[in-house]
Amino acid sequence: MGYLKTLNWKRELKETALIALIGGPSVYFWCDTCFNTWGVALGAMTISAIQWILLWQGNAHVSTYLTFKIPWLENPGKRFLWGVIGVIVYTPLAVYTLFIVLKHGFGIDLGDIKWTLLISVGITFVISFFLNSVEFLRNWKKASLDAERLKKEQMEAKYETLKNQVNPHFLFNSLNALTNLVYEDQDQAAKFIRELSKVYRYVLDTRAQEVVSLQTEMDFVNSYLFLQKIRFDEKLQLDIKIEGFEQKMLPPMAIQMLLENAIKHNIIAEEEPLTIHIEIENGERLMVRNNLQKKNIPLEESSGMGLSNIKSRYEFLSSTPVEVIDGPKEFIVKLPLLAFEK
């Protein structure tokens, strides 16, 4: 079903019609006597068109389906081997089926099937070589474009991350909380300064990294949450359960961006505390969820860039997409955990 959803049916119909228009009259080169009468000519062209559609479109779909299952750029050797097997299996089966249908269904005997099979397989290998070359070049071009897009997305993500971390609101809130601590609890104020420095150090240290370990990310997240807890106290509740999966990988700053979004977009008050859960789902995803109590935010302050950047980075790092569930009672984001560093 996943492959069928990728097909452009209008384009498929146009290509099929074009192949029929070319394949039908081509029977003249094999059987010029078939054009002695209109009835025989029409029948021969119809059979030729059907055979062309079966061989060209059929093998094209086999090739495309194999690429869908076994991408060229990930495993070219395996993809090539299965491409050869696909041609050898599909072509004789399609031609033999056509012969049987014509003979027993319409009483049309096309003669010795052996030569037709050999010629069909030979022609199809040429067609398959062309189709596979086009498919390989298309995938290579897509990979090149994806690589360029990733560079752009990474630059945007880094810029957005730095901008969010050093924006006046964050700095003002941090310094305001620190000012109060200096008078109330000097030891806590000293710890606040250390954690604040860790936040900025992590931003600088991970600028060139695609992924980090969950343990490394959570050490940073704990520093970030410490600053937020000083500001919101018990109005911000946290529940973190990641034991046993600390060596899994994920993009840097991903969790922090989700926490920042939750804090930014929701009301946080004593009578309406915000509860954020960070936990592992089925050993494969990191789930960040919070109760929904949305506050009105001007459109210009809510671009959604953070979540968009996370999704874009994951598109390059994993075939498993980021899952977002918005409401009705919770906002949930599920990040695939990577088993190895890219």
PDB file of N, CA and C in Angstrom, residues 29 38 48 65 81 105 114 152 170 185-186 218 270 304 318 324 326 340:
ATOM      1  N   PHE A  29       7.210  -3.906 -38.288  1.00  0.00           N
ATOM      2  CA  PHE A  29       8.588  -4.320 -38.521  1.00  0.00           C
ATOM      3  C   PHE A  29       8.769  -5.827 -38.346  1.00  0.00           C
ATOM      4  N   TRP A  38      -7.503  -4.589 -42.810  1.00  0.00           N
ATOM      5  CA  TRP A  38      -7.667  -3.729 -41.636  1.00  0.00           C
ATOM      6  C   TRP A  38      -7.948  -4.532 -40.364  1.00  0.00           C
ATOM      7  N   SER A  48       0.288  -6.143 -30.054  1.00  0.00           N
ATOM      8  CA  SER A  48       1.619  -5.541 -29.903  1.00  0.00           C
ATOM      9  C   SER A  48       1.619  -4.464 -28.821  1.00  0.00           C
ATOM     10  N   TYR A  65       9.351  -0.421  -7.760  1.00  0.00           N
ATOM     11  CA  TYR A  65       9.008  -1.068  -6.484  1.00  0.00           C
ATOM     12  C   TYR A  65      10.266  -1.569  -5.775  1.00  0.00           C
ATOM     13  N   LEU A  81      21.193  -6.869  -8.172  1.00  0.00           N
ATOM     14  CA  LEU A  81      20.908  -8.309  -8.233  1.00  0.00           C
ATOM     15  C   LEU A  81      19.410  -8.562  -8.311  1.00  0.00           C
ATOM     16  N   GLY A 105      -8.448 -17.814 -24.510  1.00  0.00           N
ATOM     17  CA  GLY A 105      -9.543 -16.876 -24.315  1.00  0.00           C
ATOM     18  C   GLY A 105     -10.113 -16.327 -25.607  1.00  0.00           C
ATOM     19  N   LYS A 114       8.865 -20.016 -27.768  1.00  0.00           N
ATOM     20  CA  LYS A 114      10.249 -19.992 -27.301  1.00  0.00           C
ATOM     21  C   LYS A 114      11.001 -18.781 -27.840  1.00  0.00           C
ATOM     22  N   LYS A 152      21.465  23.437   4.675  1.00  0.00           N
ATOM     23  CA  LYS A 152      20.689  24.660   4.892  1.00  0.00           C
ATOM     24  C   LYS A 152      19.862  24.557   6.166  1.00  0.00           C
ATOM     25  N   PHE A 170      15.007  35.304  27.227  1.00  0.00           N
ATOM     26  CA  PHE A 170      15.652  34.243  27.989  1.00  0.00           C
ATOM     27  C   PHE A 170      16.715  34.828  28.921  1.00  0.00           C
ATOM     28  N   ASP A 185      19.690  33.357  48.410  1.00  0.00           N
ATOM     29  CA  ASP A 185      20.462  32.134  48.610  1.00  0.00           C
ATOM     30  C   ASP A 185      21.702  32.183  47.727  1.00  0.00           C
ATOM     31  N   GLN A 186      22.833  32.575  48.318  1.00  0.00           N
ATOM     32  CA  GLN A 186      24.043  32.749  47.519  1.00  0.00           C
ATOM     33  C   GLN A 186      24.573  31.432  46.958  1.00  0.00           C
ATOM     34  N   MET A 218      20.626  14.812  27.818  1.00  0.00           N
ATOM     35  CA  MET A 218      19.893  14.960  29.089  1.00  0.00           C
ATOM     36  C   MET A 218      20.706  15.718  30.127  1.00  0.00           C
ATOM     37  N   GLU A 270       0.175  28.581  39.502  1.00  0.00           N
ATOM     38  CA  GLU A 270       0.020  27.701  40.668  1.00  0.00           C
ATOM     39  C   GLU A 270      -1.237  26.857  40.557  1.00  0.00           C
ATOM     40  N   GLY A 304       6.918  28.246  14.728  1.00  0.00           N
ATOM     41  CA  GLY A 304       6.982  26.797  14.600  1.00  0.00           C
ATOM     42  C   GLY A 304       8.302  26.314  14.027  1.00  0.00           C
ATOM     43  N   SER A 318      17.019   9.498   9.753  1.00  0.00           N
ATOM     44  CA  SER A 318      16.248   8.268   9.976  1.00  0.00           C
ATOM     45  C   SER A 318      15.081   8.185   9.003  1.00  0.00           C
ATOM     46  N   VAL A 324       3.878  13.812  15.768  1.00  0.00           N
ATOM     47  CA  VAL A 324       3.327  14.909  16.569  1.00  0.00           C
ATOM     48  C   VAL A 324       1.834  14.689  16.776  1.00  0.00           C
ATOM     49  N   ASP A 326      -1.286  16.618  18.531  1.00  0.00           N
ATOM     50  CA  ASP A 326      -1.713  17.887  19.127  1.00  0.00           C
ATOM     51  C   ASP A 326      -3.136  17.754  19.678  1.00  0.00           C
ATOM     52  N   PHE A 340      22.929   4.295  16.365  1.00  0.00           N
ATOM     53  CA  PHE A 340      24.351   4.543  16.119  1.00  0.00           C
ATOM     54  C   PHE A 340      24.527   5.962  15.635  1.00  0.00           C
TER      55      PHE A 340
END
